[in-house]
Structure formats: C-alpha cells, structure tokens
Coordinates of C-alpha atoms in Angstrom, one line a residue:
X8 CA -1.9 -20.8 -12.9
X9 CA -0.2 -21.6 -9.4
X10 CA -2.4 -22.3 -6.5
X11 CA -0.9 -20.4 -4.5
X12 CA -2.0 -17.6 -7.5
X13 CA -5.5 -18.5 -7.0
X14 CA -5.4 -18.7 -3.5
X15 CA -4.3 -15.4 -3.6
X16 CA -7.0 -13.9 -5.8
X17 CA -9.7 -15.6 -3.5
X18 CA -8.0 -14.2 -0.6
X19 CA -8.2 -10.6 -1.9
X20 CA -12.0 -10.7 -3.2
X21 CA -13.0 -11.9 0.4
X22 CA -10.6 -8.8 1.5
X23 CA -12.6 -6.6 -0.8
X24 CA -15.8 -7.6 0.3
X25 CA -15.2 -7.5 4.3
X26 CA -13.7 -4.2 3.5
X27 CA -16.6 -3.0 1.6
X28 CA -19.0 -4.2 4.5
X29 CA -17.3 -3.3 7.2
X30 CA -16.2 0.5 6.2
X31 CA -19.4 1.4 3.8
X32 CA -20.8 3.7 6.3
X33 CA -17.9 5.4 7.7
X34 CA -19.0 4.9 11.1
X35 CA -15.5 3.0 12.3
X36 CA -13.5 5.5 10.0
X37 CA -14.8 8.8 12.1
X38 CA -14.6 7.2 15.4
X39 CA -11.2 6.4 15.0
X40 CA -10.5 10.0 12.9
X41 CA -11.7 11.3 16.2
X42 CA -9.3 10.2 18.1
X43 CA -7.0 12.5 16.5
X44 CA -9.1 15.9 16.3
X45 CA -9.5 18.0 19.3
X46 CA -12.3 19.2 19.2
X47 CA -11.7 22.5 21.1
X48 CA -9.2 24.3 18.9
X49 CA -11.4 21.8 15.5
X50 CA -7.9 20.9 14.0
X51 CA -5.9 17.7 13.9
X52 CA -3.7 18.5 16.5
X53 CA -0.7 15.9 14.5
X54 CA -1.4 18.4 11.4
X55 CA 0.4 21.6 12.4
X56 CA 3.4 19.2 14.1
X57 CA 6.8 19.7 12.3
X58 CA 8.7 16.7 14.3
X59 CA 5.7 14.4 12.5
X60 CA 5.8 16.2 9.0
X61 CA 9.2 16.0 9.2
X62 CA 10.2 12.3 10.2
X63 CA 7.1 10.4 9.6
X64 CA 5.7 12.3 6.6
X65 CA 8.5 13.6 4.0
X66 CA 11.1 11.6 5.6
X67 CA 9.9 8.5 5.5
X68 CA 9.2 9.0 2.0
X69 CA 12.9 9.4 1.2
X70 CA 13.6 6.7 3.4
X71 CA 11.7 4.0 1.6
X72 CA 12.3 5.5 -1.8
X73 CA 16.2 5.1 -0.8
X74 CA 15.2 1.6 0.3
X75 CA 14.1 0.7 -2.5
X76 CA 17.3 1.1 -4.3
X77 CA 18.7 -0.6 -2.2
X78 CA 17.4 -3.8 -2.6
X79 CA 17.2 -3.5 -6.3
X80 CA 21.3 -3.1 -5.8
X81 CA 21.4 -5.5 -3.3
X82 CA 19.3 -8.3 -6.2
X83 CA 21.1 -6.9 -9.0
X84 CA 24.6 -7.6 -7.5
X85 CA 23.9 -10.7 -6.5
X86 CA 22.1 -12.1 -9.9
X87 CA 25.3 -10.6 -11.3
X88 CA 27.3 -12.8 -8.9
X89 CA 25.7 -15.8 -9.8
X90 CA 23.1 -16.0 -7.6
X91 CA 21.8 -20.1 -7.6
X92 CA 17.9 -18.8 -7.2
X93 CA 17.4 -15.0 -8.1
X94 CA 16.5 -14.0 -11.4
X95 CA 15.8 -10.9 -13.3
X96 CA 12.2 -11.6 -13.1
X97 CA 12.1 -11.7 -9.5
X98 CA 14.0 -8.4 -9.6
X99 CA 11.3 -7.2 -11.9
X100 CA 8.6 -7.9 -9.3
X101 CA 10.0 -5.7 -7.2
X102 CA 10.8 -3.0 -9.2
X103 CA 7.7 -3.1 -11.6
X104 CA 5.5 -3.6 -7.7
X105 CA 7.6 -0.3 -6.2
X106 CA 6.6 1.8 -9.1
X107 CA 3.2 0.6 -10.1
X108 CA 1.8 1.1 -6.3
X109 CA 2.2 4.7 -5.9
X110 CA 1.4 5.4 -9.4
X111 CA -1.8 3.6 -9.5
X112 CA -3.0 5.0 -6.2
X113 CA -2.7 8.2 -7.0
X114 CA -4.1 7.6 -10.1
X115 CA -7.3 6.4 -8.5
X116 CA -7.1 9.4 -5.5
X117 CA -7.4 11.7 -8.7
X118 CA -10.5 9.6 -9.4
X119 CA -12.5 8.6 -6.9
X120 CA -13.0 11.9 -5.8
X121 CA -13.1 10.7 -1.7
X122 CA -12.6 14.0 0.4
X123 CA -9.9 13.7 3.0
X124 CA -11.5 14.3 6.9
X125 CA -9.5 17.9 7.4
X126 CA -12.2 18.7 4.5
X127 CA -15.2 18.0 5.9
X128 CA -17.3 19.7 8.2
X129 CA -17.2 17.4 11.0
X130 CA -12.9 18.0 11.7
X131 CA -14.0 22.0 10.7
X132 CA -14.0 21.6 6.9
X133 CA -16.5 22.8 4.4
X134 CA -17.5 19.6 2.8
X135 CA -20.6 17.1 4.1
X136 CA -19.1 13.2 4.9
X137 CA -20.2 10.7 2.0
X138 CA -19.7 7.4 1.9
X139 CA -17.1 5.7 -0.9
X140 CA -20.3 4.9 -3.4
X141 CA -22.0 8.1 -2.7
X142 CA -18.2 10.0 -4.0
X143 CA -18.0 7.5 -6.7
X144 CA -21.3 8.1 -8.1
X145 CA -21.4 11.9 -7.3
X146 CA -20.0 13.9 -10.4
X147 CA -19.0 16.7 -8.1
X148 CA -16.8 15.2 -6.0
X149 CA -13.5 16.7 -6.4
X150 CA -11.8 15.0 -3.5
X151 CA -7.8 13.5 -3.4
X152 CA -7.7 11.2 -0.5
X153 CA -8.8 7.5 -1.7
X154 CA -6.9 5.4 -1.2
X155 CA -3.8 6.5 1.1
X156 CA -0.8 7.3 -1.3
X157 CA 1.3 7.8 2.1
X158 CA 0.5 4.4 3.2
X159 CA 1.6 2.7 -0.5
X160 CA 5.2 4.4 0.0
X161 CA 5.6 1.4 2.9
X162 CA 3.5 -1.1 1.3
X163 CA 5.8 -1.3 -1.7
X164 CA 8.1 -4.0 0.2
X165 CA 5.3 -6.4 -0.9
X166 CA 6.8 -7.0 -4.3
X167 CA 10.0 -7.3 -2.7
X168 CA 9.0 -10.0 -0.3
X169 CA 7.8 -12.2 -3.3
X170 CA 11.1 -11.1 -5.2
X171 CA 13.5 -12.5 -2.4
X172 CA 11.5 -15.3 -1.0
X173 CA 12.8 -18.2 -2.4
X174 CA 16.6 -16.5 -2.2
X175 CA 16.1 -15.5 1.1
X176 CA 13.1 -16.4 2.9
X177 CA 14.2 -15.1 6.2
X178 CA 14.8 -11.5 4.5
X179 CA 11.4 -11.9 2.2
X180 CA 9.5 -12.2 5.7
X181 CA 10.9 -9.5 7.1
X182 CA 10.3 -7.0 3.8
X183 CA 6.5 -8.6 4.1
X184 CA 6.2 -7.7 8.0
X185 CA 8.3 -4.5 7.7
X186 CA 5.8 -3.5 4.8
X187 CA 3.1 -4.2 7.0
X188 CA 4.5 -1.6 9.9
X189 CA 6.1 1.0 7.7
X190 CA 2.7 1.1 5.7
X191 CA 0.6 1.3 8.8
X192 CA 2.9 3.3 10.5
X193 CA 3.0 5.7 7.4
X194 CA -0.9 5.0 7.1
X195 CA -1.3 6.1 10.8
X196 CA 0.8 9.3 10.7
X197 CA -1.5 10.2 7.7
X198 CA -4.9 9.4 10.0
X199 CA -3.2 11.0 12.8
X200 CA -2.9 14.7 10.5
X201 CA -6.5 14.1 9.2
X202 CA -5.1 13.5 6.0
X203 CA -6.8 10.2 5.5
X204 CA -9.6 7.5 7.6
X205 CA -8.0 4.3 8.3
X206 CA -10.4 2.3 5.4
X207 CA -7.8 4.3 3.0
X208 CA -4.6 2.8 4.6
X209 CA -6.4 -0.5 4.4
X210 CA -7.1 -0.1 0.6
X211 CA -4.0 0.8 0.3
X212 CA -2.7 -2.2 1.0
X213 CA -5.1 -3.8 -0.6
X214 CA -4.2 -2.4 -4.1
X215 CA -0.2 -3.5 -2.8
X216 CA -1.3 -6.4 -2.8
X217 CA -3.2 -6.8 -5.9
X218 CA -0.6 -5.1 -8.0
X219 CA 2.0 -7.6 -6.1
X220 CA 0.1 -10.7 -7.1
X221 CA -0.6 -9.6 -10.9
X222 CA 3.4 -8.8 -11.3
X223 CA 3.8 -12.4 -9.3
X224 CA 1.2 -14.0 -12.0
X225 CA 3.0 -12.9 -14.9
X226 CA 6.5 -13.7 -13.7
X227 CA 6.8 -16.6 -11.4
X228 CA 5.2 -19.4 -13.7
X229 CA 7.4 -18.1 -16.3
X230 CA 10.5 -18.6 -13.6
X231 CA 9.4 -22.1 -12.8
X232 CA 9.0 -23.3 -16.1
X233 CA 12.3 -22.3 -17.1
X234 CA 13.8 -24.0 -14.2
X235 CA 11.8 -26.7 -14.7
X236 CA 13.3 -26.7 -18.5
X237 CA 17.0 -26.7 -17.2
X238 CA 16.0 -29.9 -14.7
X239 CA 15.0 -32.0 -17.1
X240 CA 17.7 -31.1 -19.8

C-alpha cells in the first residue's frame, strides 16, 4: 500500500478522535447553533428565508450535481483524446467518490438516529439534546440529521481532486479547496436554518474523505503498477 495511503489513514483516525473529543458534549455545537436562533420569535431566523432555500439550499444542490457531470465529460473526453496521464480509473474515483458520499451519509443519517437542533427543545423543539453516543445507544431515537447530507453535496469534489491530480494538479487543488468552501458553505447554510450543528458538517467531510481514500486505495496502485508495467517493457 502507498504511503501516502497510510498517511492518509493515520491522518483520518487522529481526525476521528479530535472530533470525537472535541464535539462529544455538544457544548461548541449549541454555542455556535445559537448564533443562528433568535431567541425571541424561538426559530432559526435562516429557516423561513426563501433567497437562502433557494440559492444556497436546492440550488446548490443542482449546481454541484450539474458539476459533477461536468468533469466526468470534461475526464471522459480527454481519456478519449488520448490523454498522456488520465485513466478510466482515475475517472472512476470520481464518479464512484460523487455517488458513494451522499449515499452513505444518508444511509448513516437513517441510522444514527441524531436529532437535528430545530427538533429539540432548546431552538423550540420537542426533543431533549443528547449527545452522538447517547443517540447511538438509545433505541428510540428516530432522528435524520448525522452527519450533514447538505454538506456531502460540496464535499464530493474530493474524489475529483485525487482523479485529476496528476493530469492537472493546478485544477485538482482547486476541486480540493473548492470542496472545502462549497461543503462548508453548504454545511453553514444548513447550521444557519438549524438543520444541522457544525460537528455534522465536519463528519461530513470526514466520511468524504474516507470514502475518497478507500476508492484512491483500490485504484491508484492498480494505475501505477500498470504504468510501471508499460516502462519497463
């Protein structure tokens, strides 16, 4: 396995754990949730806002969906041009990555039963705060909200980095930073509406990342030992 591989893989269990420490009681998540809720009229003040729900929410959902496409045209065209560098295993890094990160976050918001802070009864829900172990251990929790499927819509360029970076590094750093700001921007508009605490957006990313190492794991030695093959023959 690559270094870089392992690197990785260290890098996102001492992630995990400074997560895990950092967030466990919630205390950092409601301060900055609070931020957001006024607590005069007790609503998310970003919730009711059509401009927001409009551009930030379900557009920029079609916006990176369409992006998407994009660069799997953009990668497809130019393999099929010849491309010295860019093979269909890179391209399947970023498609595999773009469809695997919403589709195991919300798989794991339909299971770790985490209620999102409109629900509870501190932002003028009916539910009591618990903490992520308390949800996961308690059989009736029944809530939607962990990790932040909003957020994974702009973390999804992270595959896309790794498939371009040795094409393109200059355009794989810009998919890694823009995933970075469309996921946190997407991430905040979420925290903003109280759909979601900001330890969600940051697991998000987290599971990005995960899935984007994994698909990089299976493909990329694979990549360098067939051109390894072709310089030696």
């Amino acid at each position: 396995m690559p270094k870089t591989i392992l690197r990785g893989i260290f890098a996102l269990g001492v992630a995990a754990l400074v997560l895990l420490l950092v967030f466990h009681d919630g205390v950092i998540d409601r301060a900055i949730s609070d931020a957001f809720y006024d607590h005069t009229i007790r609503q998310f003040v970003a919730k009711e806002n059509a401009l927001i729900d409009l551009v930030l929410y379900r557009g920029a959902k079609v916006a990176m969906t369409i992006f998407a496409f994009a660069l799997a045209g953009l990668a497809i065209w130019q393999i099929r041009a010849g491309h010295p560098v860019l093979r269909l295993r890179h391209l399947a890094i970023g498609v595999l990555g773009s469809i695997l990160i919403p589709l195991v976050i919300a798989t794991l918001k339909n299971k770790t039963g985490v209620e999102c802070p409109w629900s509870l009864t501190q932002y003028g829900g009916a539910m009591p705060y618990m903490t992520l172990w308390e949800s996961l251990s308690s059989p009736d929790s029944a809530g939607r909200c962990f990790p932040a499927g909003h957020a994974g819509g702009g973390f999804i360029l992270f595959p896309w980095a790794v498939c371009y970076f040795r094409a393109n590094t200059r355009l794989a750093l810009l998919l890694a930073y823009g995933g970075v700001f469309f996921g946190g921007l997407m991430g905040l508009t979420r925290i903003a509406q109280g759909a979601h605490f900001f330890s969600h957006t940051l697991w998000a990313a987290w599971v990005a990342l995960c899935i984007t190492l994994i698909l990089s794991a299976i493909f990329l030695p694979k990549i360098h030992a067939t051109q390894a093959e072709q310089t030696h023959a």
